[in-house]
XYZ file of C-alpha atoms in Angstrom:
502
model
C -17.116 20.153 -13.506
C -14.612 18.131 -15.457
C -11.341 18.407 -13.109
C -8.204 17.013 -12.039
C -4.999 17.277 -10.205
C -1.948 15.795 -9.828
C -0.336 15.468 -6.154
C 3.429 15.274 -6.226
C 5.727 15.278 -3.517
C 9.244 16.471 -2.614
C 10.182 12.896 -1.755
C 9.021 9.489 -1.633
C 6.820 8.816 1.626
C 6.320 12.898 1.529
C 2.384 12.112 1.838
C 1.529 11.931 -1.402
C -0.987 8.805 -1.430
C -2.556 10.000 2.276
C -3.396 13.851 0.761
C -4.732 12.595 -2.398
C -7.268 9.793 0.011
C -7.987 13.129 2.016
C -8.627 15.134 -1.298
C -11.251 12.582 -2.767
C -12.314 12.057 0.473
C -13.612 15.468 1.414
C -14.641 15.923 -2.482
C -16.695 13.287 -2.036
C -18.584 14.771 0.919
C -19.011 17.864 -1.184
C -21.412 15.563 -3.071
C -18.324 15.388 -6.185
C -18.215 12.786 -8.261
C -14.157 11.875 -7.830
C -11.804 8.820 -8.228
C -7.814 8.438 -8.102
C -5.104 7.981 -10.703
C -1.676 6.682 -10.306
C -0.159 6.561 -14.139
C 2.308 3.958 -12.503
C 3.246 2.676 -9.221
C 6.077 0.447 -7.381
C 4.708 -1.686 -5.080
C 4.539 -5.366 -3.692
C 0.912 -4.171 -2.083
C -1.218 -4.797 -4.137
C -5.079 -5.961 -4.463
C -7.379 -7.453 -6.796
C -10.701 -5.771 -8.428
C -13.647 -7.242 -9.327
C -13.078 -8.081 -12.611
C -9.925 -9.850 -12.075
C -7.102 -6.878 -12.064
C -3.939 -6.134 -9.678
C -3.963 -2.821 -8.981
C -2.249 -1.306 -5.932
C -3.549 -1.137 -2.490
C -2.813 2.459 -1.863
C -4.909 3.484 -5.051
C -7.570 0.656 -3.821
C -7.618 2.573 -0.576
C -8.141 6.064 -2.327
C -11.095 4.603 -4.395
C -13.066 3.918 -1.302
C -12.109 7.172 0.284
C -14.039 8.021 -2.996
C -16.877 5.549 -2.121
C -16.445 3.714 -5.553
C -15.160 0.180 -6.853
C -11.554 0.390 -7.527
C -10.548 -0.516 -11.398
C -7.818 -1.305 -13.363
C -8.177 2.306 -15.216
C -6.940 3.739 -11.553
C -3.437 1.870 -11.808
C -2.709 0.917 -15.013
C 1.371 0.482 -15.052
C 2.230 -1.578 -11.599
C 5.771 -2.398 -11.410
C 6.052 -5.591 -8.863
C 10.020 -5.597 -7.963
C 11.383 -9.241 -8.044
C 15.025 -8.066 -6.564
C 16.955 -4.778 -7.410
C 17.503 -5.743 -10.774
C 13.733 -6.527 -12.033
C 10.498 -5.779 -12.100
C 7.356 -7.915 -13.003
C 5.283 -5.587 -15.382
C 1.531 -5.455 -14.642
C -0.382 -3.746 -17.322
C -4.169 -2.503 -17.376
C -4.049 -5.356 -14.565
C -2.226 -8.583 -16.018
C 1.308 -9.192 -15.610
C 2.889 -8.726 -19.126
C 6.709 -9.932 -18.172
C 9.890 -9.182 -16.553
C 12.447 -6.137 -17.223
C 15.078 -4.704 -15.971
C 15.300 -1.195 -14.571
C 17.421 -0.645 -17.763
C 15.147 -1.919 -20.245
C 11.866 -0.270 -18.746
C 13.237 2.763 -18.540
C 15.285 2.757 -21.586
C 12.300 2.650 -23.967
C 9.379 0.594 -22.804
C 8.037 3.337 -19.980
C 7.794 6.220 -22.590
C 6.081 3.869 -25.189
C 2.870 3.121 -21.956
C 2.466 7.003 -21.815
C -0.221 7.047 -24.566
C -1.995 4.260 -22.861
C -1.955 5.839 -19.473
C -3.336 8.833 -20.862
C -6.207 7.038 -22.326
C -6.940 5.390 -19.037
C -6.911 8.882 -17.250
C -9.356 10.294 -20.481
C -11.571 7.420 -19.666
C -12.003 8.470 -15.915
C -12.436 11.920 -16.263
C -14.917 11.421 -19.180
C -16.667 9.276 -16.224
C -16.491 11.575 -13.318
C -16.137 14.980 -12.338
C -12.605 14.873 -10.651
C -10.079 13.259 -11.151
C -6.978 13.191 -8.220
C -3.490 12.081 -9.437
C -1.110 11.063 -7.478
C 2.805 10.806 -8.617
C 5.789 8.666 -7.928
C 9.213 9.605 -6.119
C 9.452 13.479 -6.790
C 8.499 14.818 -10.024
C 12.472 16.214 -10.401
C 14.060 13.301 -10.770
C 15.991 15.054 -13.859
C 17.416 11.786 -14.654
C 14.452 10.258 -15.707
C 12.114 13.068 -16.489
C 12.720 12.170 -20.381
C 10.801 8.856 -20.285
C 8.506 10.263 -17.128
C 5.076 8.890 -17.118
C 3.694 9.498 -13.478
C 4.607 13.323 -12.276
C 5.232 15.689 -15.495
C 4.576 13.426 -18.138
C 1.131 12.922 -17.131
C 0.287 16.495 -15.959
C 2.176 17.745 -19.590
C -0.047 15.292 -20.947
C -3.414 16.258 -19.582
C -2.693 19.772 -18.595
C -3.124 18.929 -14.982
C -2.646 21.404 -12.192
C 0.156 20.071 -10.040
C 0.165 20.442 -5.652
C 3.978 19.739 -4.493
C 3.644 18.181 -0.980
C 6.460 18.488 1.209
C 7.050 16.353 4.644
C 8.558 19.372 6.840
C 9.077 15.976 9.414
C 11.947 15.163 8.057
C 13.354 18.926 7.653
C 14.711 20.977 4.578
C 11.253 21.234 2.862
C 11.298 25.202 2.178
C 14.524 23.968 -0.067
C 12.916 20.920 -0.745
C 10.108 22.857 -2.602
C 12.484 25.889 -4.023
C 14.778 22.957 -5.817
C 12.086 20.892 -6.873
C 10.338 24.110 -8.810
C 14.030 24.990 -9.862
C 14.795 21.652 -11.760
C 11.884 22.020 -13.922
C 11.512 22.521 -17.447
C 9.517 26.113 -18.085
C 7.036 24.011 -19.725
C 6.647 21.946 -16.540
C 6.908 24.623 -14.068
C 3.980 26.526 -15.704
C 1.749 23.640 -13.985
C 3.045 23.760 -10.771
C 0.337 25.812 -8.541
C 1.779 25.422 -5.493
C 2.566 23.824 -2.266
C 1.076 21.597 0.600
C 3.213 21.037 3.922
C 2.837 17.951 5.444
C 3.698 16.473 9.222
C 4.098 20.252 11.032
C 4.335 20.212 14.854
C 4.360 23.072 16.731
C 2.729 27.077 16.234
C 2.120 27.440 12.581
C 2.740 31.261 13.182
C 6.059 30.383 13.494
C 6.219 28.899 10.488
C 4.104 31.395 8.473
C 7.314 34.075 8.062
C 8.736 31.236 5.851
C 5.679 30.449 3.850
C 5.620 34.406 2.690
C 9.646 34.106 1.845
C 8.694 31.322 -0.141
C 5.844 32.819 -1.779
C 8.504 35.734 -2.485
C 10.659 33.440 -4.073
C 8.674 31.286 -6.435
C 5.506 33.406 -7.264
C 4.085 30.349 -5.790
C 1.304 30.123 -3.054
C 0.870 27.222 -0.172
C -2.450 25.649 0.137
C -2.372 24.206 3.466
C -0.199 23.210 6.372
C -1.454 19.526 7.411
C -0.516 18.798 11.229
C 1.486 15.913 12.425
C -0.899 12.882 13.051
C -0.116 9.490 13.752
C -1.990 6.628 12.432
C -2.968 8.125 9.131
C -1.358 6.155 6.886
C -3.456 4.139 4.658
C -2.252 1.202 3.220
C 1.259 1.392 2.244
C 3.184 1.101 -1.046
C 5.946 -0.623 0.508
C 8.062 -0.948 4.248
C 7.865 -2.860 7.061
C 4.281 -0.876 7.995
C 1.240 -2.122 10.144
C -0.535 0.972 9.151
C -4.153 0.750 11.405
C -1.732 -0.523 14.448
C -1.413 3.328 15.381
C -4.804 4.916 14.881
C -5.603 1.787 17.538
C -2.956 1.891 19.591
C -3.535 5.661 20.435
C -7.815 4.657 20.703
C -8.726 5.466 24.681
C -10.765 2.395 24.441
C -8.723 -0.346 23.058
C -7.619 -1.802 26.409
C -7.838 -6.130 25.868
C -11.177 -7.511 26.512
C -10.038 -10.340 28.255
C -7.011 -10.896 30.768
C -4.256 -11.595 28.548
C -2.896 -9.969 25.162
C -1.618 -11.958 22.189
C 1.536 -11.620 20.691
C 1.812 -12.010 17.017
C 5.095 -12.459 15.308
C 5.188 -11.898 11.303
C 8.352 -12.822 9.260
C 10.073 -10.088 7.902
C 10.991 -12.212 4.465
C 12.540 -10.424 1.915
C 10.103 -8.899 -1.226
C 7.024 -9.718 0.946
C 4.087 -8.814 -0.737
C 0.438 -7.854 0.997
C 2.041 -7.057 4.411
C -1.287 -5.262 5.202
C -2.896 -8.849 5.426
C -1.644 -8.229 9.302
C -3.400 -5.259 9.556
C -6.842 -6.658 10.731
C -4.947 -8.388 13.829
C -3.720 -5.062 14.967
C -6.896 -3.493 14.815
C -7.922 -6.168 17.630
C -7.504 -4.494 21.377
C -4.953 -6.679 22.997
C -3.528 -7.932 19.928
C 0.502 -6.995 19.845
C 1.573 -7.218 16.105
C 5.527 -7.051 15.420
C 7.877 -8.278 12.742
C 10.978 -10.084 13.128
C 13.860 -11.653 11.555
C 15.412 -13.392 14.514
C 14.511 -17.511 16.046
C 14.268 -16.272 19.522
C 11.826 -13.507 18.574
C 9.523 -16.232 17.930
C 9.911 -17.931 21.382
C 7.275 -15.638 23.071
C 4.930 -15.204 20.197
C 1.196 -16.687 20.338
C 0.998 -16.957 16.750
C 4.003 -16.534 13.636
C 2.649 -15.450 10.222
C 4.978 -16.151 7.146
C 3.482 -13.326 5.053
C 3.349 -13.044 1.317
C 6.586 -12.934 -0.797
C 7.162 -11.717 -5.073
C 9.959 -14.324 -4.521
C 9.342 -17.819 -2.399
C 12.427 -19.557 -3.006
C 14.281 -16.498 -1.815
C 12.130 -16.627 1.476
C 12.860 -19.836 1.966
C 16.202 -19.981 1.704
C 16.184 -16.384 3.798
C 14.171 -18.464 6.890
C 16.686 -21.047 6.747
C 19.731 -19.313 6.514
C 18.696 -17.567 10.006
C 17.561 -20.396 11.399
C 13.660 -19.752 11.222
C 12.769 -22.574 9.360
C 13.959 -24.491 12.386
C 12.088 -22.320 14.832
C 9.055 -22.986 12.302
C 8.974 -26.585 12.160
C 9.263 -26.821 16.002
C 6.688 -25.110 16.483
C 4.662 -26.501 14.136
C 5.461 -30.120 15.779
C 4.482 -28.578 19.105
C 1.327 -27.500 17.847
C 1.626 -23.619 18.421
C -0.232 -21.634 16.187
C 1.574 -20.882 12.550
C -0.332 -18.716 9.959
C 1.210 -19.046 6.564
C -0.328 -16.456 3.736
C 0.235 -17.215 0.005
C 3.808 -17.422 -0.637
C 3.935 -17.941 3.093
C 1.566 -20.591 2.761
C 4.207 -22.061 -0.493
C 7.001 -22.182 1.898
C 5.346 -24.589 4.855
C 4.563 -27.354 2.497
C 6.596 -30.104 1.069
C 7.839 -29.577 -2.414
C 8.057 -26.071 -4.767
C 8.582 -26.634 -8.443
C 9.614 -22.973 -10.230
C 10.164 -22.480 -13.449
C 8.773 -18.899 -13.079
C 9.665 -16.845 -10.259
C 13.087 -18.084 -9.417
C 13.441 -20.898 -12.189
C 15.505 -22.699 -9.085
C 13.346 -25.757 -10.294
C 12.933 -28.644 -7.610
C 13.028 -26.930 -4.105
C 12.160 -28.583 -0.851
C 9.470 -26.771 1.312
C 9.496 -26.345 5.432
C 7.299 -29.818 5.203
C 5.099 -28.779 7.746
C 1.529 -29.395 5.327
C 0.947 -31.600 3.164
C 1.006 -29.422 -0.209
C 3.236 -29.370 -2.988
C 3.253 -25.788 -5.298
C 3.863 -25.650 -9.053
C 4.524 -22.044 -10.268
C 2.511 -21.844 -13.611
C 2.955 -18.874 -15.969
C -0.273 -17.447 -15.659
C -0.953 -15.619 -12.715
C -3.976 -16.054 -10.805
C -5.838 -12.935 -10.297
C -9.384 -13.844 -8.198
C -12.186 -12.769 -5.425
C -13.206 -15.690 -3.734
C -15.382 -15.946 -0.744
C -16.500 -18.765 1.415
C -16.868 -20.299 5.216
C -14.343 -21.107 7.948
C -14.640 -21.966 11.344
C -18.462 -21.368 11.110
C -17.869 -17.878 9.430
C -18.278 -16.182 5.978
C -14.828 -15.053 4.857
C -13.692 -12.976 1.833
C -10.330 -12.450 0.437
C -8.407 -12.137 -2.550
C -5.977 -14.214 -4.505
C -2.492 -13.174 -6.424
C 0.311 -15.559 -6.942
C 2.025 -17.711 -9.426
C 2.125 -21.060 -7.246
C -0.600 -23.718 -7.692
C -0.641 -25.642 -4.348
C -1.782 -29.246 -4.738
C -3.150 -29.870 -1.380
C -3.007 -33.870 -0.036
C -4.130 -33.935 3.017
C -5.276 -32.156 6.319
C -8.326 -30.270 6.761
C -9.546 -27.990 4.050
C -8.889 -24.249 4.780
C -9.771 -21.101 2.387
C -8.926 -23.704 -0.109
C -5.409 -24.385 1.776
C -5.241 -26.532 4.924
C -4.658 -26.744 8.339
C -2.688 -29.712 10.108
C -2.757 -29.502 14.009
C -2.236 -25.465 14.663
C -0.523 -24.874 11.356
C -2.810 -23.289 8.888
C -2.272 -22.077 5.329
C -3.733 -20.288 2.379
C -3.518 -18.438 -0.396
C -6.052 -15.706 0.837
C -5.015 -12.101 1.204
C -7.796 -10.261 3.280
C -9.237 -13.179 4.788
C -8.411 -11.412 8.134
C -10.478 -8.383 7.469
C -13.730 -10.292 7.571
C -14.443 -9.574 11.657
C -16.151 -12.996 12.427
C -13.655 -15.500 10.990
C -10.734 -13.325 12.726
C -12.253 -13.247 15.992
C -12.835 -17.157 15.838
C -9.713 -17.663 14.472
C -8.205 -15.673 17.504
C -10.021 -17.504 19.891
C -8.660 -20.484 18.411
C -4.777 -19.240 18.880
C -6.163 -18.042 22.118
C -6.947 -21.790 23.231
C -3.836 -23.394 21.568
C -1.222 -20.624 23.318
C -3.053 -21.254 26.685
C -4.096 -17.357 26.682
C -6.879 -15.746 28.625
C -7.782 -13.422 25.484
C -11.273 -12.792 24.186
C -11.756 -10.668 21.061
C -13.332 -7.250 21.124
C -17.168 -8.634 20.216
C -17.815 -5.169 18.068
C -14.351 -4.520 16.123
C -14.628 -3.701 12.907
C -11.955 -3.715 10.579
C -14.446 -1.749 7.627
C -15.679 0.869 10.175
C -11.815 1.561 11.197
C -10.957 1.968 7.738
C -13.980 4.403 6.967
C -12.440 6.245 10.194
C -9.265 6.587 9.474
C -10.269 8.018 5.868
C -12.562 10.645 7.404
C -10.002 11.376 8.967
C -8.033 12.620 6.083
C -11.051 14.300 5.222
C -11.180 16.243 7.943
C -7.893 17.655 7.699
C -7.995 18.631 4.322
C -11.420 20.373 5.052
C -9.825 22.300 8.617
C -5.998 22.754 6.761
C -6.374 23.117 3.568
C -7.537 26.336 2.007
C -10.154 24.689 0.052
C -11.952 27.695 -2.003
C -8.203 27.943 -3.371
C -7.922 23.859 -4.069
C -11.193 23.744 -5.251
C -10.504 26.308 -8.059
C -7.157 24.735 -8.755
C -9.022 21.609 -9.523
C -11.497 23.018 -11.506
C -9.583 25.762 -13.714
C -5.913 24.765 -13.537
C -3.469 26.270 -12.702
C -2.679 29.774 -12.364
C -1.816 32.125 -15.440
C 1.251 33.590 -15.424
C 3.819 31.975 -12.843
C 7.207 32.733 -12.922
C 9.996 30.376 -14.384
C 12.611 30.023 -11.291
C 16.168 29.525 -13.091
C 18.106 27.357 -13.390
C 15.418 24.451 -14.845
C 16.064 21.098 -16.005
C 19.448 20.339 -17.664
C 19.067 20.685 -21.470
């Protein structure tokens, strides 16, 4: 078997990256040899491999639903936005510079398709399926000319495509007519078919329109997907806590001990690795929120100042609503403060960038004893090691080398009084450290909370991808996606008028 398939959508957030998890997922248990593709993505998520590359989480995500080691070959374009202008450029995993919307996709997009090709070659010369997912919707007819992540890539490599439509949101039988309709012929020939997303209700009631649609495009669907909450894995982008559901909705997630915790994250603007908060939601009794108000803070246990693409902006964001004064009071009144990587940046004393902002000199919160100078190369690492008596593993992405001078060491960071900070992404997932790093909020808050003693932040996430599985395997019509994947698609489908503009 040497297959593939590409998984577009009608929209963005139509379900693309959850159906192609599900798809490798239940491939997987079919005893397939299978790992994801996304030609190009958008996205201040993002992770670190093993050998040093950002990819994005979402694709990350989809390699383990494919129980493999993500690579840089599964993400090879990552755009990183830096405002609504710009866009760090990541290629094969390295940041290669800064352009504009303009610029990228005036000329330098198109140029990346032979490389993202030869990325996808390499993987399915490696295993025997490859799942693709796209970007946006793959009629965009306004940039389908320099297109490298729907029809470029399935023109390309002659990959089947599976439109998925979120009927949750309404309009998707003429969601899925018009996107067929604004194709090329050439591009509509790949097109197999559809995949609905999100229905509630009788599905016999919704079969009448299926046929008409059938009727109208010579097109077949391959699956109605119910409405489920807590499926999404981790997100491209949005103010998401995307375990918090599957927990929340968990018959035996009550709090351990007497009292919840309330955590409070900083909703700064471009924040990057928003999952990192993820892990605390998965805890029974832990209440995870995000906020852009001072007095939202007044009743939280614990604030974490999250990740940013752009720490001056934060900083001058938190001050200009008066959370940088909420901040350092509570730092001075020792209740807990978590700050993560460009969070981390913003609490200490002095920020020199030349890089990310080039705002040059810029005075922190003060609240640890660090000053941060942005160097030019990024750092891209794995690191591991011990805190509070625990092994803990995350991953590092950021600009800003912190020069810490004082407090106690932390995850190479530091903590003074209750205010911790690091550059660590993950560090939160690793189930000992974040259960004695609770207990320690616990005791500084005055709270009666005691964390769940099995919770485990790998086991939910092995969950919630079986879970995808499973629907695709009860849905889908599989014998049909199955030969999709393998052969292609179908001889002999009709071009619905009017296609793309000339």
């Amino acid at each position: 078997m040497n297959g593939g398939l590409l998984v577009a959508g009608t929209t963005s957030d139509a379900g693309k990256s959850v159906v192609t998890a599900g798809i490798c997922r239940w491939l997987v248990r079919q005893g397939v040899k299978v790992a994801p593709f996304k030609a190009q993505n958008m996205s201040l998520n993002s992770f670190v491999t093993r050998e040093g590359a950002e990819i994005g989480r979402a694709q990350a995500m989809q390699a383990q639903a494919c129980r493999i080691e993500p690579t840089a070959l599964m993400n090879p374009v990552l755009l990183k936005p830096g405002g609504e202008q710009s866009s760090q450029v990541v290629l094969l995993g390295k940041p290669v510079g800064e352009l504009s919307a303009r610029g990228y996709h005036g000329g330098r997009q198109q140029r990346l398709l032979g490389t993202v090709l030869d990325c996808l070659a390499e993987l399915r010369g490696t295993y025997d399926a490859v799942i693709c997912e796209g970007a946006g919707s793959p009629a965009e007819i306004n940039l389908r000319r320099t297109d490298i992540v729907n029809m470029g890539i399935a023109r390309g490599a002659r990959l089947p495509v599976l439109v998925v439509g979120d009927i949750d949101r309404g309009g998707v039988f003429a969601s899925f007519f018009g996107t067929v309709a604004l194709l090329s012929p050439e591009d509509q020939e790949l097109v197999a078919g559809f995949l609905v997303n999100k229905f509630r209700g009788d599905v016999s009631l919704l079969e009448p329109g299926l046929d008409m649609l059938r009727d109208l495009t010579g097109r077949r669907t391959y699956g109605v997907l119910p409405f489920r909450h807590g499926l999404g894995i981790d997100e491209e982008d949005g103010l998401r806590v995307s375990l918090r559901g599957t927990v929340r909705e968990s018959a035996v997630a009550p709090p351990v001990g007497e009292d919840v915790l309330r955590v409070a994250v900083c909703a700064v603007p471009l924040m990057s690795n928003f999952t990192d908060v993820d892990a605390l939601a998965a805890e029974p009794g832990v209440v995870v929120r995000f906020v852009d108000r001072p007095e939202e803070l007044a009743d939280a246990d614990l604030v974490v100042v999250p990740g940013t693409r752009g720490t001056v902006r934060a900083l001058q964001w938190l001050r200009e609503r008066g959370l940088a004064e909420a901040l350092v009071r509570r730092a001075a009144e020792q209740r807990p403060v978590l700050g993560i990587c460009g969070g981390f940046q913003v609490l200490g004393e002095h920020i020199e960038d030349e890089v990310e902002s080039r705002a040059g000199a810029v005075d922190g919160l003060g609240v640890l004893p660090v000053r941060v100078r942005f160097a030019r190369e990024k750092t891209l690492t794995r690191p591991g090691g011990e805190a509070l008596g625990e092994r803990v593993d995350g991953y590092e992405i950021h600009h800003g080398v912190a020069a810490v001078e004082g407090g106690e060491p932390f995850l190479d960071g530091c903590r003074v009084g209750q205010t911790w900070g690091t550059h660590w992404h993950g560090s939160l997932e690793s189930d000992g450290f974040r259960r004695a790093f609770l207990r320690e909020v616990a005791a500084a808050s005055g709270r009666r909370f005691v964390p769940a003693p099995d919770t485990s932040f790998a086991a939910l996430r092995e969950e919630q991808l079986d879970r995808l599985g499973d629907l695709i395997e009860q849905y889908a019509d599989t014998d049909a996606l199955w030969r999709l994947i393998e052969s292609g698609a179908p001889q002999g489908l009709p071009f619905i008028p009017p296609g793309a503009p000339a």
